[in-house]
mmCIF file of C-alpha atoms and ligand atoms in Angstrom:
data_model
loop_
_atom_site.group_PDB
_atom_site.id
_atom_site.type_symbol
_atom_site.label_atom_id
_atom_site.label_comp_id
_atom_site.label_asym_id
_atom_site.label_seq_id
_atom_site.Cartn_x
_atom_site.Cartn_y
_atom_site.Cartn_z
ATOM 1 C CA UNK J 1 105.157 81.682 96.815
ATOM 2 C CA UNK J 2 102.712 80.133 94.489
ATOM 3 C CA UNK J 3 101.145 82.463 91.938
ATOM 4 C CA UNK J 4 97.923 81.790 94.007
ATOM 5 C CA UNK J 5 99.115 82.598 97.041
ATOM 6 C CA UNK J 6 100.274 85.775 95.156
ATOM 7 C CA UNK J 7 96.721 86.429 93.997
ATOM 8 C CA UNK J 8 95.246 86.487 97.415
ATOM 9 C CA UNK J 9 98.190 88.601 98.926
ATOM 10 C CA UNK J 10 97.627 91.040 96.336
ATOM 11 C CA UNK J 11 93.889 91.859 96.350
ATOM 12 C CA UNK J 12 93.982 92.909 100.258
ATOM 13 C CA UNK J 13 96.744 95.280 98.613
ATOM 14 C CA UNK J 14 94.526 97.001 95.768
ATOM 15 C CA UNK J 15 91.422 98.243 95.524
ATOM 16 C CA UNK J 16 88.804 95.929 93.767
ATOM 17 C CA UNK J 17 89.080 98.069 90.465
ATOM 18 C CA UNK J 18 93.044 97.505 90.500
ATOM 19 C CA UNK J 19 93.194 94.408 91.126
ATOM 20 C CA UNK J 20 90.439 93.558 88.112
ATOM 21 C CA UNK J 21 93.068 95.507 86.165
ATOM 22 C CA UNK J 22 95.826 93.971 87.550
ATOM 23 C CA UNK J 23 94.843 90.597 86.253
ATOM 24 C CA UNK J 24 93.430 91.703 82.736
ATOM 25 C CA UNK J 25 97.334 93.349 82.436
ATOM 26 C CA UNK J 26 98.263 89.568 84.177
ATOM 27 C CA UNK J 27 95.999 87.947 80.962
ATOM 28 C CA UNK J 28 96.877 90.234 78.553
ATOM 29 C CA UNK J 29 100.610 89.877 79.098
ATOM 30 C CA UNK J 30 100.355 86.083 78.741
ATOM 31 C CA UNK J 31 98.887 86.356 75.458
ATOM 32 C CA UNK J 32 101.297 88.568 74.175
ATOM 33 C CA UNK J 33 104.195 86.321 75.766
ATOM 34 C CA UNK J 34 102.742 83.699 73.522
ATOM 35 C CA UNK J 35 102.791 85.337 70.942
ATOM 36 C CA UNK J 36 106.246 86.914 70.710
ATOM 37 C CA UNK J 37 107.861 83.612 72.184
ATOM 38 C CA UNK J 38 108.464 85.537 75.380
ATOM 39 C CA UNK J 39 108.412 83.340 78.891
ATOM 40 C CA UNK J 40 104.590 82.842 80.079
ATOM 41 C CA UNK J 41 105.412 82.769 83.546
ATOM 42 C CA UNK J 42 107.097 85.156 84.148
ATOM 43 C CA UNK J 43 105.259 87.994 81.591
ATOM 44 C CA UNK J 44 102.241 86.584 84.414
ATOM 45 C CA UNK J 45 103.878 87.095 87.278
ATOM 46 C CA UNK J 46 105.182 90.364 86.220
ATOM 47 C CA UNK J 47 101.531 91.552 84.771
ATOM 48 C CA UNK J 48 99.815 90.478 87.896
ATOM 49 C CA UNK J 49 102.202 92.198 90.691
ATOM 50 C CA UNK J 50 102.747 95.519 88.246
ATOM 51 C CA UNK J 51 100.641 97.959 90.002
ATOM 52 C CA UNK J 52 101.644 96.364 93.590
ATOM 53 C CA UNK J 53 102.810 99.482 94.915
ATOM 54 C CA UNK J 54 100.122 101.624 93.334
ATOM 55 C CA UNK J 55 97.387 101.767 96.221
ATOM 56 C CA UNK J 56 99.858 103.489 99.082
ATOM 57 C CA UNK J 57 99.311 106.673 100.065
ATOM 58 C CA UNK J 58 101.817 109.281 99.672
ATOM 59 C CA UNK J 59 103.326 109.245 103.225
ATOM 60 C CA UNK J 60 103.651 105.190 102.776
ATOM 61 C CA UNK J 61 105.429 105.829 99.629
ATOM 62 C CA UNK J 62 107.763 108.155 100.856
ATOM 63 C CA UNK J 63 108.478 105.435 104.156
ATOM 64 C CA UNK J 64 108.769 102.795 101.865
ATOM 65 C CA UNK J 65 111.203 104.279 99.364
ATOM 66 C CA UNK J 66 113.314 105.504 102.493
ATOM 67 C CA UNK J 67 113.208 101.824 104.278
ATOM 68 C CA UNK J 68 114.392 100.740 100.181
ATOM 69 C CA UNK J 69 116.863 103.260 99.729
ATOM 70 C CA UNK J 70 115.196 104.255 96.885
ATOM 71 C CA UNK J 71 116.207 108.149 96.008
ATOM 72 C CA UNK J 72 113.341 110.097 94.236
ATOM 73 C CA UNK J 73 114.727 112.303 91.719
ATOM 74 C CA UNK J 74 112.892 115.561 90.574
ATOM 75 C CA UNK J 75 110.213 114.233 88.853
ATOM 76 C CA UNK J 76 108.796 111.518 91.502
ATOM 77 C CA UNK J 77 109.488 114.080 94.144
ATOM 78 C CA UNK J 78 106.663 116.180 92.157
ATOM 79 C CA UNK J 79 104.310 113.414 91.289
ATOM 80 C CA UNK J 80 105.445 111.029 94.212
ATOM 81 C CA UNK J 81 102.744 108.688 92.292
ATOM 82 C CA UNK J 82 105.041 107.528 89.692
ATOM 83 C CA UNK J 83 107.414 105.942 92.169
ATOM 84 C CA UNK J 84 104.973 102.868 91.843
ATOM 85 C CA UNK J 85 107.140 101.020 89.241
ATOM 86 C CA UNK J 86 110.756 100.900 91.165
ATOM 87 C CA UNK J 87 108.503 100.701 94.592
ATOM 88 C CA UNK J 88 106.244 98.115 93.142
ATOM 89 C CA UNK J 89 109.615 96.044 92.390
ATOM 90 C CA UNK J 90 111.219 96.322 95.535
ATOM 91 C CA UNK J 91 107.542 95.013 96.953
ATOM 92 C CA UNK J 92 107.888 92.304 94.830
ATOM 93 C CA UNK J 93 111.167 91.175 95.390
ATOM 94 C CA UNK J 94 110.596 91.543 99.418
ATOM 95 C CA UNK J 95 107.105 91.064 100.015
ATOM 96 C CA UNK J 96 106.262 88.309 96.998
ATOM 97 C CA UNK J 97 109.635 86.729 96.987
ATOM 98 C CA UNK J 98 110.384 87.475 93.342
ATOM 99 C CA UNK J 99 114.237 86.631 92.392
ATOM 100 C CA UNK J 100 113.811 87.227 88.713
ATOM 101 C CA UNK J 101 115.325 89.954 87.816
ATOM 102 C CA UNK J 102 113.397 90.089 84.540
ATOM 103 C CA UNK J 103 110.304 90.249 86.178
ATOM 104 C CA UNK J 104 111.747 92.703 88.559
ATOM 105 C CA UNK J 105 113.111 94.965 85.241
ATOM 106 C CA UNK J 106 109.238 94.917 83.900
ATOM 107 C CA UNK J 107 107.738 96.096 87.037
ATOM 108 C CA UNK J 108 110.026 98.662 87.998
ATOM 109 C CA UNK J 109 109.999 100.080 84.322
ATOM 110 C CA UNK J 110 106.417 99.212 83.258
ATOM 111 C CA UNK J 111 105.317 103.651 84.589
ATOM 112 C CA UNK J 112 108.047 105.310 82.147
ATOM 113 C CA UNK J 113 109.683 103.049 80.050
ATOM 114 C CA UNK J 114 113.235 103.181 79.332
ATOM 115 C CA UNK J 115 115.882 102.416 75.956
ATOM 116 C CA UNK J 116 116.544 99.399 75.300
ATOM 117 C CA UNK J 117 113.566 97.434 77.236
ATOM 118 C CA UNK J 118 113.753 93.596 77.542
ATOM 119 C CA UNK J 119 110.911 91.538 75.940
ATOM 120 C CA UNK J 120 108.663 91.357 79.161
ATOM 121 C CA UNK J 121 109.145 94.776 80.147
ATOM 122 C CA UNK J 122 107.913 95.672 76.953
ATOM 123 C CA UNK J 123 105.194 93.187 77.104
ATOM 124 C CA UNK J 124 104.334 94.673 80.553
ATOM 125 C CA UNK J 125 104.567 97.866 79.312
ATOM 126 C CA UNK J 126 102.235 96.939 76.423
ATOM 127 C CA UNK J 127 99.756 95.031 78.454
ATOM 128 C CA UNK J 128 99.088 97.600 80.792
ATOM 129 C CA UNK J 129 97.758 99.910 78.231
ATOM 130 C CA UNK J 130 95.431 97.285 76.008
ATOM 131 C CA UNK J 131 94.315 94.951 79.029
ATOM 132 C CA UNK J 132 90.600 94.399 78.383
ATOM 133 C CA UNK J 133 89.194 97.288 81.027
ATOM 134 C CA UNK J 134 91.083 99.858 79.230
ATOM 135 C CA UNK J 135 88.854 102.347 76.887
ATOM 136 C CA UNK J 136 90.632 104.819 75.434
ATOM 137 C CA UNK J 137 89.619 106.029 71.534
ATOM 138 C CA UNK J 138 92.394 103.978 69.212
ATOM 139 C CA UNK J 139 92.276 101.010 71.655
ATOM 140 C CA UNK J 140 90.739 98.319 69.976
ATOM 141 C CA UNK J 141 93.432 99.790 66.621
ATOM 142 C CA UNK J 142 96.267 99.351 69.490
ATOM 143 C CA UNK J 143 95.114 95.619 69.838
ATOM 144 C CA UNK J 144 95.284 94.916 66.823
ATOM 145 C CA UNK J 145 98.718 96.449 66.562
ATOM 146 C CA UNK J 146 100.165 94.761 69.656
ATOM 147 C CA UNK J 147 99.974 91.194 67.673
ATOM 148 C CA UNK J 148 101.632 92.556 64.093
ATOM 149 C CA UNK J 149 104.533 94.996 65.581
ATOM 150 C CA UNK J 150 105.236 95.048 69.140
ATOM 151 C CA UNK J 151 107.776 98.028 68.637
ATOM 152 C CA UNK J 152 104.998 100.006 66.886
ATOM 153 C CA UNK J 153 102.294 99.520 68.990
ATOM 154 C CA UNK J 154 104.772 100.470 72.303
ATOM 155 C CA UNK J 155 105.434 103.769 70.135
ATOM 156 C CA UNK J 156 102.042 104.270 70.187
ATOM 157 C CA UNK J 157 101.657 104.030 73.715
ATOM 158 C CA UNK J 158 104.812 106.160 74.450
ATOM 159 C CA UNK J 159 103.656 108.431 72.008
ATOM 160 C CA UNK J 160 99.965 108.510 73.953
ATOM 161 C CA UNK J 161 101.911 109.561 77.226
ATOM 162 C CA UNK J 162 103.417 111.764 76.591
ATOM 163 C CA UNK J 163 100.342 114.241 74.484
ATOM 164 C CA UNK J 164 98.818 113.096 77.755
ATOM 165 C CA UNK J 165 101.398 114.821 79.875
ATOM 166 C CA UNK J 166 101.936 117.497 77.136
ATOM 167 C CA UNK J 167 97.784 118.356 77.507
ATOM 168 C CA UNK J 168 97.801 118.002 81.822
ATOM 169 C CA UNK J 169 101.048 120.169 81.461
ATOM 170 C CA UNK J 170 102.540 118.387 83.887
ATOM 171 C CA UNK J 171 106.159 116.767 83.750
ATOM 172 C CA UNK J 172 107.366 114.586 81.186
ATOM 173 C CA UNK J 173 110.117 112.120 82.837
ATOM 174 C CA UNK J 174 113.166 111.638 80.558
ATOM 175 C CA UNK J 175 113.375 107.958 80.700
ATOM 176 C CA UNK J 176 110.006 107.855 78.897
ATOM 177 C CA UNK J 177 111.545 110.457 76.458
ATOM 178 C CA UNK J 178 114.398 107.894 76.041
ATOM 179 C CA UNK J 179 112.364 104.986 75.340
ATOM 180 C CA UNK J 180 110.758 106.783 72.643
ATOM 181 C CA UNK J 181 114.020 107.846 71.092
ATOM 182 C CA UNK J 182 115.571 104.640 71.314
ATOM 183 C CA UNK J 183 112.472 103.000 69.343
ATOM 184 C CA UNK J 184 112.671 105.655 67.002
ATOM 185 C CA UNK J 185 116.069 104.809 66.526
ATOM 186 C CA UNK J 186 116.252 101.162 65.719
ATOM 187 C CA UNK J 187 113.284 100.441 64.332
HETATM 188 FE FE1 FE2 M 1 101.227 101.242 87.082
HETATM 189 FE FE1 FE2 M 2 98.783 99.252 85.639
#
């Protein structure tokens, strides 16, 4: 499927709001695959299909992760929301044709992170907090970070989701805990 094609399918997906998002991630990603020597295409692809799974209801969600064998564990049975990333790449692979199993990796990790993330999850992961729509106090700082030291500036945003969580009370899931850790680590 051309990446045009892709475009189309996608905005009768998402809501008008999402998909502007969806393509600021798609722009945003691009420039930061640029930057850190990381494939174009596919940091596009990726950023543009991200949030394909994000506009189902809950009882679509739950369908779809049963028809994908995908098995919720605590955390997404709570917040069934957060399924979005491993749904979104299923989606992807089946709905948008996408082979790539790095593209696949940034999509299905881009909601909670995990150790060890490949360059364009990270750049996924990235993008989708500092796309131009975002406006959050410390983004334009973020930015700016994103460009110097990629690890830093995903620390950031890690470290962002998780007050956020902290503050909502809600729950924290461990793989976001893990990519935090593993940054911390080998920095
Ligand atoms: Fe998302
Ligand atoms: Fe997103």
């Amino acid at each position: 499927m051309e990446q045009s094609e892709m475009g189309s399918k996608l905005e009768k997906m998402l809501s008008a709001k999402r998909f502007e998002h969806s393509m600021g991630v798609q722009h945003t990603a691009v420039a930061l695959a640029k930057h850190y020597g990381a494939d174009k295409k596919k940091a596009s692809i990726a950023g543009l299909l991200h949030d394909c799974a994000k506009d189902f209801n809950k009882q679509q969600m739950l369908q779809l992760c049963l028809k994908f064998d995908i098995v919720l564990d605590d955390i997404c049975q709570k917040d069934i929301g957060l399924i979005h990333g491993p749904l979104g790449a299923k989606i992807a692979r089946y709905e948008f044709g996408i082979k790539d199993e790095e593209i696949l990796d940034a999509i299905c990790f881009h909601t909670f992170g995990k150790a060890d993330m490949p360059l364009i999850t990270k750049i996924i992961y990235l993008a989708d907090f500092i796309e131009p729509s975002r406006c959050f106090i410390g983004v334009d700082e973020l930015r700016d970070v994103a460009y110097e030291r990629l690890d830093k500036a995903i620390l950031v945003a890690l470290d962002r989701t998780i007050t956020y969580v902290l503050h909502k009370r809600k729950l924290i899931h461990p793989k976001t805990i893990e990519a935090r850790n593993d940054i911390l680590l080998h920095r």
